[in-house]
mmCIF file of C-alpha atoms and ligand atoms in Angstrom:
data_model
loop_
_atom_site.group_PDB
_atom_site.id
_atom_site.type_symbol
_atom_site.label_atom_id
_atom_site.label_comp_id
_atom_site.label_asym_id
_atom_site.label_seq_id
_atom_site.Cartn_x
_atom_site.Cartn_y
_atom_site.Cartn_z
ATOM 1 C CA MET A 661 -18.518 -9.040 -6.732
ATOM 2 C CA SER A 662 -18.059 -9.761 -3.051
ATOM 3 C CA TYR A 663 -14.824 -10.757 -1.385
ATOM 4 C CA GLU A 664 -14.371 -13.077 1.531
ATOM 5 C CA TYR A 665 -11.345 -14.292 3.397
ATOM 6 C CA GLU A 666 -11.103 -17.983 2.654
ATOM 7 C CA ARG A 667 -10.182 -19.868 5.805
ATOM 8 C CA VAL A 668 -8.064 -22.935 5.247
ATOM 9 C CA ALA A 669 -7.871 -26.010 7.458
ATOM 10 C CA ALA A 670 -5.215 -25.586 10.144
ATOM 11 C CA PRO A 671 -4.433 -29.004 11.625
ATOM 12 C CA ARG A 672 -2.661 -28.961 15.015
ATOM 13 C CA SER A 673 -0.326 -31.781 14.097
ATOM 14 C CA GLY A 674 2.008 -32.027 11.123
ATOM 15 C CA LEU A 675 4.037 -29.238 9.552
ATOM 16 C CA ARG A 676 1.999 -26.095 9.078
ATOM 17 C CA LEU A 677 3.861 -24.420 6.278
ATOM 18 C CA HIS A 678 0.728 -22.916 4.747
ATOM 19 C CA LEU A 679 -0.045 -19.865 6.913
ATOM 20 C CA ASN A 680 3.357 -18.134 7.018
ATOM 21 C CA GLU A 681 3.457 -18.758 10.756
ATOM 22 C CA ASN A 682 6.565 -18.967 12.880
ATOM 23 C CA THR A 683 7.127 -22.718 12.931
ATOM 24 C CA ALA A 684 9.427 -22.602 15.980
ATOM 25 C CA GLY A 685 6.873 -21.142 18.398
ATOM 26 C CA CYS A 686 7.363 -17.944 20.371
ATOM 27 C CA SER A 687 10.327 -17.107 22.584
ATOM 28 C CA PRO A 688 10.300 -19.038 25.885
ATOM 29 C CA ARG A 689 10.317 -15.620 27.583
ATOM 30 C CA VAL A 690 6.774 -15.081 26.342
ATOM 31 C CA LEU A 691 5.513 -18.176 28.122
ATOM 32 C CA ALA A 692 7.405 -17.203 31.261
ATOM 33 C CA ALA A 693 5.712 -13.787 31.181
ATOM 34 C CA LEU A 694 2.289 -15.316 30.636
ATOM 35 C CA GLN A 695 2.823 -17.555 33.623
ATOM 36 C CA THR A 696 3.044 -14.456 35.821
ATOM 37 C CA MET A 697 -0.530 -13.474 34.919
ATOM 38 C CA THR A 698 -2.777 -13.313 37.954
ATOM 39 C CA ARG A 699 -6.512 -13.747 38.404
ATOM 40 C CA GLU A 700 -6.809 -9.957 38.512
ATOM 41 C CA ASP A 701 -4.902 -9.633 35.242
ATOM 42 C CA ALA A 702 -7.569 -11.778 33.639
ATOM 43 C CA ALA A 703 -10.363 -9.866 35.370
ATOM 44 C CA PHE A 704 -9.238 -6.276 34.726
ATOM 45 C CA TYR A 705 -9.251 -4.358 31.451
ATOM 46 C CA PRO A 706 -5.689 -4.309 30.163
ATOM 47 C CA ASP A 707 -3.222 -1.464 30.385
ATOM 48 C CA TYR A 708 -1.118 -0.948 27.279
ATOM 49 C CA THR A 709 1.629 1.323 28.631
ATOM 50 C CA ASP A 710 4.365 -1.328 28.627
ATOM 51 C CA ALA A 711 3.309 -2.871 25.344
ATOM 52 C CA ILE A 712 3.231 0.482 23.535
ATOM 53 C CA GLU A 713 6.550 1.480 25.048
ATOM 54 C CA ALA A 714 8.158 -1.795 23.984
ATOM 55 C CA CYS A 715 6.719 -1.524 20.471
ATOM 56 C CA ALA A 716 7.680 2.141 20.037
ATOM 57 C CA GLY A 717 11.167 1.387 21.362
ATOM 58 C CA TRP A 718 11.657 -1.545 19.006
ATOM 59 C CA LEU A 719 10.503 0.438 15.987
ATOM 60 C CA GLY A 720 12.278 3.626 17.066
ATOM 61 C CA VAL A 721 9.190 5.860 16.908
ATOM 62 C CA ALA A 722 7.358 8.127 19.344
ATOM 63 C CA HIS A 723 4.614 6.487 21.451
ATOM 64 C CA ASP A 724 1.873 8.616 19.974
ATOM 65 C CA ARG A 725 2.635 7.312 16.487
ATOM 66 C CA VAL A 726 1.836 3.707 17.488
ATOM 67 C CA LEU A 727 -1.575 2.085 17.487
ATOM 68 C CA LEU A 728 -1.581 -1.510 18.714
ATOM 69 C CA THR A 729 -4.106 -3.729 16.975
ATOM 70 C CA ASN A 730 -5.519 -7.195 17.408
ATOM 71 C CA GLY A 731 -3.237 -8.604 14.763
ATOM 72 C CA LEU A 732 -2.418 -6.590 11.673
ATOM 73 C CA ASP A 733 -5.749 -7.869 10.362
ATOM 74 C CA GLU A 734 -7.479 -5.445 12.681
ATOM 75 C CA GLY A 735 -5.265 -2.645 11.392
ATOM 76 C CA ILE A 736 -6.372 -3.452 7.837
ATOM 77 C CA LEU A 737 -9.982 -3.498 8.973
ATOM 78 C CA ALA A 738 -9.611 -0.200 10.855
ATOM 79 C CA ALA A 739 -8.053 1.502 7.824
ATOM 80 C CA SER A 740 -10.815 0.153 5.597
ATOM 81 C CA VAL A 741 -13.636 1.267 7.898
ATOM 82 C CA ALA A 742 -12.084 4.701 8.454
ATOM 83 C CA ALA A 743 -11.282 5.277 4.775
ATOM 84 C CA MET A 744 -14.574 3.991 3.379
ATOM 85 C CA ARG A 745 -16.748 5.958 5.797
ATOM 86 C CA GLY A 746 -19.462 7.717 3.776
ATOM 87 C CA SER A 747 -19.019 5.424 0.759
ATOM 88 C CA GLU A 748 -22.420 5.034 -0.850
ATOM 89 C CA GLY A 749 -24.299 3.949 -3.948
ATOM 90 C CA GLU A 750 -22.911 4.965 -7.307
ATOM 91 C CA ARG A 751 -20.309 7.196 -5.690
ATOM 92 C CA ARG A 752 -18.673 4.503 -3.656
ATOM 93 C CA TYR A 753 -15.177 5.141 -2.412
ATOM 94 C CA GLU A 754 -12.394 3.035 -3.822
ATOM 95 C CA ALA A 755 -9.431 1.117 -2.515
ATOM 96 C CA VAL A 756 -6.598 0.125 -4.823
ATOM 97 C CA VAL A 757 -5.295 -3.393 -4.250
ATOM 98 C CA VAL A 758 -2.291 -4.699 -6.172
ATOM 99 C CA VAL A 759 -2.922 -8.358 -6.983
ATOM 100 C CA PRO A 760 -2.045 -11.059 -6.171
ATOM 101 C CA ALA A 761 -2.429 -9.792 -2.612
ATOM 102 C CA PHE A 762 -3.232 -10.775 0.947
ATOM 103 C CA ASP A 763 -6.971 -11.551 0.865
ATOM 104 C CA MET A 764 -7.898 -9.360 3.823
ATOM 105 C CA TYR A 765 -7.519 -6.078 1.929
ATOM 106 C CA ALA A 766 -10.376 -6.787 -0.453
ATOM 107 C CA ALA A 767 -12.431 -8.549 2.231
ATOM 108 C CA CYS A 768 -12.232 -5.563 4.603
ATOM 109 C CA VAL A 769 -12.843 -2.892 1.944
ATOM 110 C CA ASP A 770 -15.829 -4.845 0.676
ATOM 111 C CA ALA A 771 -17.187 -5.318 4.207
ATOM 112 C CA ALA A 772 -16.787 -1.571 4.839
ATOM 113 C CA GLY A 773 -18.875 -0.746 1.750
ATOM 114 C CA GLY A 774 -16.041 0.307 -0.521
ATOM 115 C CA ARG A 775 -15.173 -0.721 -4.062
ATOM 116 C CA VAL A 776 -12.041 -2.750 -4.675
ATOM 117 C CA VAL A 777 -9.972 -1.658 -7.688
ATOM 118 C CA GLU A 778 -7.510 -4.390 -8.567
ATOM 119 C CA VAL A 779 -4.220 -3.591 -10.281
ATOM 120 C CA PRO A 780 -2.243 -6.603 -11.500
ATOM 121 C CA LEU A 781 1.472 -6.905 -10.914
ATOM 122 C CA GLY A 782 3.650 -6.619 -14.010
ATOM 123 C CA PRO A 783 5.572 -9.392 -15.792
ATOM 124 C CA ASP A 784 7.204 -11.848 -13.397
ATOM 125 C CA PHE A 785 5.372 -10.197 -10.492
ATOM 126 C CA SER A 786 7.282 -6.952 -10.881
ATOM 127 C CA PHE A 787 5.685 -3.944 -9.224
ATOM 128 C CA ASP A 788 4.169 -1.479 -11.670
ATOM 129 C CA GLY A 789 3.984 1.869 -9.882
ATOM 130 C CA ASP A 790 2.618 3.665 -12.946
ATOM 131 C CA ALA A 791 -0.300 1.231 -13.186
ATOM 132 C CA VAL A 792 -1.086 1.827 -9.492
ATOM 133 C CA MET A 793 -1.028 5.593 -9.993
ATOM 134 C CA ALA A 794 -3.212 5.287 -13.094
ATOM 135 C CA ALA A 795 -5.823 3.453 -10.975
ATOM 136 C CA VAL A 796 -6.031 6.292 -8.444
ATOM 137 C CA THR A 797 -9.104 8.496 -8.909
ATOM 138 C CA SER A 798 -10.769 11.281 -6.952
ATOM 139 C CA ARG A 799 -12.790 8.522 -5.228
ATOM 140 C CA THR A 800 -9.708 6.607 -4.056
ATOM 141 C CA ARG A 801 -9.483 6.679 -0.277
ATOM 142 C CA LEU A 802 -7.051 3.832 0.333
ATOM 143 C CA VAL A 803 -4.127 2.203 -1.469
ATOM 144 C CA PHE A 804 -2.726 -1.082 -0.170
ATOM 145 C CA LEU A 805 0.936 -1.805 -0.817
ATOM 146 C CA THR A 806 2.699 -4.859 0.611
ATOM 147 C CA ASN A 807 6.443 -4.868 0.999
ATOM 148 C CA PRO A 808 7.543 -7.578 0.564
ATOM 149 C CA ASN A 809 4.435 -8.914 -1.107
ATOM 150 C CA ASN A 810 2.464 -11.947 -0.017
ATOM 151 C CA PRO A 811 2.287 -14.373 -1.855
ATOM 152 C CA THR A 812 5.076 -13.435 -4.320
ATOM 153 C CA GLY A 813 7.741 -12.340 -1.836
ATOM 154 C CA GLN A 814 8.732 -9.483 -4.188
ATOM 155 C CA ALA A 815 9.859 -6.073 -2.971
ATOM 156 C CA ILE A 816 8.563 -2.633 -3.872
ATOM 157 C CA ARG A 817 11.212 0.021 -4.366
ATOM 158 C CA ARG A 818 11.150 2.904 -1.901
ATOM 159 C CA ASP A 819 10.864 5.527 -4.654
ATOM 160 C CA ALA A 820 7.802 3.759 -6.116
ATOM 161 C CA ILE A 821 6.061 3.810 -2.711
ATOM 162 C CA LEU A 822 6.857 7.478 -2.219
ATOM 163 C CA ALA A 823 5.724 8.422 -5.734
ATOM 164 C CA ILE A 824 2.378 6.678 -5.148
ATOM 165 C CA ALA A 825 1.901 8.360 -1.769
ATOM 166 C CA ASP A 826 2.664 11.704 -3.388
ATOM 167 C CA HIS A 827 0.276 11.066 -6.271
ATOM 168 C CA ALA A 828 -2.506 9.757 -3.989
ATOM 169 C CA SER A 829 -2.083 12.433 -1.332
ATOM 170 C CA HIS A 830 -5.869 12.530 -0.769
ATOM 171 C CA ALA A 831 -5.836 8.828 0.202
ATOM 172 C CA ILE A 832 -4.305 6.681 2.923
ATOM 173 C CA VAL A 833 -1.424 4.618 1.601
ATOM 174 C CA PHE A 834 -1.393 1.530 3.777
ATOM 175 C CA LEU A 835 2.078 0.046 3.562
ATOM 176 C CA ASP A 836 1.814 -3.497 4.896
ATOM 177 C CA GLU A 837 5.204 -4.545 6.225
ATOM 178 C CA ALA A 838 4.066 -7.861 7.718
ATOM 179 C CA TYR A 839 7.239 -9.524 6.398
ATOM 180 C CA ALA A 840 9.656 -6.619 6.753
ATOM 181 C CA ASP A 841 11.522 -8.379 9.569
ATOM 182 C CA PHE A 842 12.660 -11.013 7.073
ATOM 183 C CA ALA A 843 13.424 -8.577 4.262
ATOM 184 C CA GLY A 844 15.263 -6.197 6.592
ATOM 185 C CA ASP A 845 13.764 -3.183 4.849
ATOM 186 C CA THR A 846 11.271 -0.717 6.320
ATOM 187 C CA LEU A 847 9.936 2.764 5.742
ATOM 188 C CA ILE A 848 9.559 3.331 9.468
ATOM 189 C CA GLY A 849 11.955 6.070 10.503
ATOM 190 C CA ASP A 850 12.378 7.287 6.919
ATOM 191 C CA ALA A 851 12.518 11.077 6.733
ATOM 192 C CA ALA A 852 10.176 10.995 3.695
ATOM 193 C CA LEU A 853 7.273 10.124 6.008
ATOM 194 C CA ASP A 854 7.349 13.705 7.330
ATOM 195 C CA ARG A 855 6.385 15.079 3.935
ATOM 196 C CA LEU A 856 4.058 12.153 3.125
ATOM 197 C CA PRO A 857 1.907 11.874 6.256
ATOM 198 C CA ASN A 858 -0.729 9.867 4.333
ATOM 199 C CA ILE A 859 1.462 6.742 4.647
ATOM 200 C CA ILE A 860 0.533 4.352 7.446
ATOM 201 C CA VAL A 861 2.867 1.430 8.022
ATOM 202 C CA GLY A 862 1.430 -1.861 9.293
ATOM 203 C CA ARG A 863 3.502 -4.396 11.208
ATOM 204 C CA THR A 864 2.709 -7.716 12.831
ATOM 205 C CA PHE A 865 4.296 -9.693 15.635
ATOM 206 C CA ALA A 866 2.715 -12.871 14.268
ATOM 207 C CA LYS A 867 5.564 -13.811 11.965
ATOM 208 C CA ALA A 868 9.149 -13.238 13.097
ATOM 209 C CA TRP A 869 8.120 -12.938 16.761
ATOM 210 C CA GLY A 870 5.800 -15.957 16.779
ATOM 211 C CA LEU A 871 2.737 -14.316 18.348
ATOM 212 C CA ALA A 872 0.116 -15.223 15.723
ATOM 213 C CA GLY A 873 -2.003 -17.063 18.292
ATOM 214 C CA LEU A 874 -1.954 -14.116 20.684
ATOM 215 C CA ARG A 875 -2.820 -11.606 17.937
ATOM 216 C CA VAL A 876 -0.714 -8.452 18.065
ATOM 217 C CA GLY A 877 -0.036 -5.991 15.301
ATOM 218 C CA ALA A 878 0.739 -2.296 15.123
ATOM 219 C CA LEU A 879 0.090 0.674 12.898
ATOM 220 C CA ILE A 880 2.580 3.505 12.708
ATOM 221 C CA GLY A 881 1.687 6.865 11.260
ATOM 222 C CA SER A 882 1.220 10.562 11.760
ATOM 223 C CA THR A 883 -1.176 11.738 14.464
ATOM 224 C CA GLU A 884 -3.634 13.243 11.950
ATOM 225 C CA THR A 885 -3.773 10.277 9.589
ATOM 226 C CA MET A 886 -4.127 7.822 12.466
ATOM 227 C CA ALA A 887 -6.899 9.745 14.252
ATOM 228 C CA PRO A 888 -9.835 8.263 12.277
ATOM 229 C CA LEU A 889 -8.370 4.774 12.654
ATOM 230 C CA ARG A 890 -8.037 5.206 16.425
ATOM 231 C CA ARG A 891 -11.758 5.909 16.513
ATOM 232 C CA VAL A 892 -12.421 2.543 14.854
ATOM 233 C CA VAL A 893 -10.208 0.296 17.007
ATOM 234 C CA PRO A 894 -11.998 -0.596 20.273
ATOM 235 C CA PRO A 895 -10.296 0.711 23.440
ATOM 236 C CA TYR A 896 -9.448 -2.795 24.706
ATOM 237 C CA SER A 897 -8.817 -4.521 21.438
ATOM 238 C CA ILE A 898 -5.624 -6.321 22.531
ATOM 239 C CA ASN A 899 -6.276 -8.749 25.367
ATOM 240 C CA ALA A 900 -4.266 -8.686 28.579
ATOM 241 C CA TYR A 901 -2.255 -11.786 27.667
ATOM 242 C CA ALA A 902 -1.118 -10.371 24.355
ATOM 243 C CA ALA A 903 -0.278 -7.051 26.032
ATOM 244 C CA ARG A 904 1.882 -8.895 28.578
ATOM 245 C CA ALA A 905 3.482 -11.070 25.906
ATOM 246 C CA LEU A 906 4.647 -8.303 23.584
ATOM 247 C CA PRO A 907 7.329 -6.684 25.797
ATOM 248 C CA ALA A 908 8.613 -10.144 26.758
ATOM 249 C CA ALA A 909 8.880 -11.152 23.110
ATOM 250 C CA LEU A 910 10.612 -7.926 22.071
ATOM 251 C CA ASP A 911 13.067 -8.370 24.902
ATOM 252 C CA ASP A 912 14.425 -11.558 23.364
ATOM 253 C CA ARG A 913 16.456 -10.318 20.432
ATOM 254 C CA ASP A 914 18.606 -13.474 20.393
ATOM 255 C CA TYR A 915 15.535 -15.532 19.680
ATOM 256 C CA TYR A 916 14.479 -13.144 16.917
ATOM 257 C CA ASP A 917 17.927 -13.167 15.290
ATOM 258 C CA TRP A 918 18.055 -16.957 15.532
ATOM 259 C CA TYR A 919 14.685 -17.280 13.831
ATOM 260 C CA LEU A 920 15.565 -14.861 11.025
ATOM 261 C CA ASP A 921 18.660 -16.954 10.444
ATOM 262 C CA GLN A 922 16.631 -20.170 10.281
ATOM 263 C CA VAL A 923 14.325 -18.568 7.722
ATOM 264 C CA ARG A 924 17.239 -17.312 5.625
ATOM 265 C CA THR A 925 18.871 -20.749 5.557
ATOM 266 C CA SER A 926 15.545 -22.470 4.902
ATOM 267 C CA LYS A 927 14.885 -20.264 1.894
ATOM 268 C CA GLY A 928 18.323 -21.136 0.529
ATOM 269 C CA LEU A 929 17.579 -24.839 0.944
ATOM 270 C CA LEU A 930 14.253 -24.446 -0.812
ATOM 271 C CA TYR A 931 15.815 -22.515 -3.705
ATOM 272 C CA ASP A 932 18.441 -25.262 -4.182
ATOM 273 C CA ALA A 933 15.887 -28.045 -4.034
ATOM 274 C CA LEU A 934 13.472 -26.331 -6.428
ATOM 275 C CA ARG A 935 16.289 -25.570 -8.852
ATOM 276 C CA LYS A 936 17.316 -29.243 -8.861
ATOM 277 C CA LEU A 937 13.712 -30.234 -9.509
ATOM 278 C CA SER A 938 13.481 -27.642 -12.321
ATOM 279 C CA ILE A 939 10.549 -25.954 -10.600
ATOM 280 C CA PRO A 940 10.395 -22.194 -11.269
ATOM 281 C CA PHE A 941 10.238 -20.064 -8.102
ATOM 282 C CA TRP A 942 10.652 -16.472 -6.979
ATOM 283 C CA GLN A 943 13.332 -15.471 -4.492
ATOM 284 C CA SER A 944 11.402 -14.079 -1.563
ATOM 285 C CA GLY A 945 11.826 -11.326 0.974
ATOM 286 C CA GLY A 946 9.344 -13.086 3.273
ATOM 287 C CA ASN A 947 9.278 -16.315 5.289
ATOM 288 C CA PHE A 948 7.844 -18.246 2.356
ATOM 289 C CA VAL A 949 8.641 -19.112 -1.233
ATOM 290 C CA LEU A 950 6.202 -19.137 -4.135
ATOM 291 C CA ALA A 951 6.891 -21.895 -6.660
ATOM 292 C CA ARG A 952 5.170 -22.781 -9.899
ATOM 293 C CA PHE A 953 4.554 -26.539 -10.005
ATOM 294 C CA GLY A 954 2.206 -26.116 -12.963
ATOM 295 C CA SER A 955 0.050 -29.147 -13.613
ATOM 296 C CA ASP A 956 1.752 -30.936 -10.684
ATOM 297 C CA ALA A 957 0.486 -28.364 -8.163
ATOM 298 C CA ALA A 958 -2.525 -30.357 -6.940
ATOM 299 C CA ARG A 959 -0.439 -33.539 -6.726
ATOM 300 C CA VAL A 960 2.215 -31.743 -4.673
ATOM 301 C CA LEU A 961 -0.338 -30.184 -2.316
ATOM 302 C CA GLU A 962 -2.171 -33.460 -1.780
ATOM 303 C CA GLY A 963 0.939 -35.600 -1.625
ATOM 304 C CA ALA A 964 2.622 -33.289 0.877
ATOM 305 C CA ALA A 965 -0.560 -33.151 2.999
ATOM 306 C CA ALA A 966 -0.706 -36.953 3.002
ATOM 307 C CA ARG A 967 2.804 -36.773 4.499
ATOM 308 C CA GLN A 968 1.583 -34.247 7.085
ATOM 309 C CA VAL A 969 3.236 -31.278 5.365
ATOM 310 C CA PHE A 970 0.724 -28.524 4.688
ATOM 311 C CA LEU A 971 1.427 -26.088 1.868
ATOM 312 C CA ARG A 972 -0.741 -23.304 0.482
ATOM 313 C CA ASP A 973 -2.510 -23.522 -2.838
ATOM 314 C CA ARG A 974 -2.204 -20.094 -4.491
ATOM 315 C CA SER A 975 -3.072 -21.293 -7.961
ATOM 316 C CA ARG A 976 -6.302 -19.277 -8.094
ATOM 317 C CA ASP A 977 -4.569 -15.970 -7.357
ATOM 318 C CA PRO A 978 -4.186 -13.689 -10.386
ATOM 319 C CA GLY A 979 -1.073 -14.673 -12.329
ATOM 320 C CA CYS A 980 -0.358 -17.608 -10.014
ATOM 321 C CA GLU A 981 -1.645 -20.546 -12.047
ATOM 322 C CA GLY A 982 -0.054 -23.758 -10.781
ATOM 323 C CA CYS A 983 1.602 -21.951 -7.854
ATOM 324 C CA VAL A 984 2.120 -23.242 -4.333
ATOM 325 C CA ARG A 985 3.374 -21.138 -1.423
ATOM 326 C CA ILE A 986 5.803 -22.894 0.898
ATOM 327 C CA GLY A 987 6.475 -21.561 4.397
ATOM 328 C CA ALA A 988 10.168 -21.295 5.310
ATOM 329 C CA GLY A 989 10.924 -21.457 9.016
ATOM 330 C CA VAL A 990 12.879 -23.957 11.094
ATOM 331 C CA ILE A 991 15.535 -25.713 9.012
ATOM 332 C CA ASP A 992 14.458 -29.231 10.104
ATOM 333 C CA HIS A 993 10.917 -28.459 8.974
ATOM 334 C CA THR A 994 12.150 -27.223 5.621
ATOM 335 C CA GLU A 995 14.220 -30.356 5.129
ATOM 336 C CA ALA A 996 11.173 -32.509 5.888
ATOM 337 C CA CYS A 997 9.138 -30.439 3.443
ATOM 338 C CA ILE A 998 11.750 -30.788 0.693
ATOM 339 C CA ALA A 999 11.870 -34.549 1.264
ATOM 340 C CA ALA A 1000 8.076 -34.741 0.970
ATOM 341 C CA ILE A 1001 8.026 -32.708 -2.266
ATOM 342 C CA ARG A 1002 10.812 -34.825 -3.771
ATOM 343 C CA GLU A 1003 8.999 -37.990 -2.849
ATOM 344 C CA VAL A 1004 5.773 -36.781 -4.443
ATOM 345 C CA LEU A 1005 7.474 -35.631 -7.647
ATOM 346 C CA CYS A 1006 10.212 -38.222 -8.030
ATOM 347 C CA GLY A 1007 8.741 -41.223 -6.265
ATOM 348 C CA ALA A 1008 11.767 -42.441 -4.322
ATOM 349 C CA PRO A 1009 12.153 -41.286 -0.664
HETATM 350 C C1 LIG B 659 0.578 -9.336 4.108
HETATM 351 C C2 LIG B 659 -0.087 -9.658 5.404
HETATM 352 N N1 LIG B 659 -0.600 -8.674 6.134
HETATM 353 C C3 LIG B 659 -1.203 -8.904 7.307
HETATM 354 C C4 LIG B 659 -1.310 -10.189 7.807
HETATM 355 C C5 LIG B 659 -2.060 -10.407 9.083
HETATM 356 O O1 LIG B 659 -1.227 -10.434 10.177
HETATM 357 P P1 LIG B 659 -1.819 -10.747 11.621
HETATM 358 O O2 LIG B 659 -1.656 -12.207 11.849
HETATM 359 O O3 LIG B 659 -1.016 -9.911 12.540
HETATM 360 O O4 LIG B 659 -3.262 -10.359 11.635
HETATM 361 C C6 LIG B 659 -0.783 -11.256 7.090
HETATM 362 C C7 LIG B 659 -0.898 -12.615 7.602
HETATM 363 O O5 LIG B 659 -0.596 -13.605 6.983
HETATM 364 C C8 LIG B 659 -0.172 -10.979 5.844
HETATM 365 O O6 LIG B 659 0.322 -11.959 5.078
#
C-alpha cells in the first residue's frame, strides 16, 4: 500500500473552511514587517537568530531546543526521514499512526521507506493508549500522536502520552501540537520531558498565527533526539520572508488572543446550529468541528461549495463515514457557513 497526500482544490475566492487555515489573515504587523524587506534581504541567505529567539521566547524553551521548519509538514518529513534511515526489505522500520490522522504522517513515512502501522481510535474517537502500545514493536522507530487530533478534534490525556513515550523509549514520539493554541494545552515546558527525551513536540504558526502561506513550523525537543532531524532539514529551509514575519507575528499577542476568541465563539455557534439540525458532531479542541451528516454529506459539501463555502470531506477516513470537517474561524464566516448548511438541508434561506 502506498500513501499520498491528497491535495484538494483551494479556490482564492469564497470561504475556505476546508484547510483549517486562519480565515482572518495574519496580523497586520506581519505585512508591515515584510514591507521593510530590502533587495539584499531577498538576495542573501536568511539569518534565523531573531526568528529562533522569538519562537523560543514564545514557547518558553532554550534556543537550542528549537528547530524551525518550513511548515510543520517539513518537521514531519524530517522526523520520518531521520527515523526510517536504514529501513530495508523485510526488516523495514515502522511508524505507528493513530487513525483517522493528518495524511502527512503516512505519506512521509512511506516516502522515507518505512512501514505505516495504523491503530484505530476507540469508540467515539476516544484515544486508546493500550492499543498504541500494543502496536509498538522492536522495529518501531516513530510514533505519531496528535493533540488535539485532526480531524476529530479530540484530546489525548497527558498520562497516555507519557505512558506511550515510556513504553516506546527506543522510538521518537512525535507529538503534533498543530492545534494546541486553540486547545490551550501543551507538553512544552512539562517536567516529564526531562525523563522522556524521546518526545519531540511539533508546532505550527500556520493556524492561530495565520502564517500558512509563509510556511513556518517548529520542532521542540532534547538536543540528542533532535540531532538526526537537524541533519535532515536543509540549512536555509525557511525563506527570508518567513523568518522576518515570525517575530512580527509573535509580537502581536492582541491579534492572537482576538483570533482564539473568534474561534471559540465560532465553535459554539457551530455546536448550536448542528444540535438544532440534529447532526451529530464532536466538540473540538481545534479550529474546526467534525460533524456526521451521514447520507447528506455529499449534498452538504456540494451545496455549500455552490454557495462558495468550502468544507472538507472526511468521509473516507477510518471511522468517519458521512463526516464533514468544518473550519471555525472568524464569526462572520461561521455564520455564513451555518446559513449555507441550513439552506442546503432545510431548503429555506
Ligand atoms: C495535525 C497537523 N499537523 C501538521 C500540519 C501542517 O502544518 P503546516 O501548515 O505548518 O505545515 C497540519 C496542517 O493542517 C495539521 O493538521
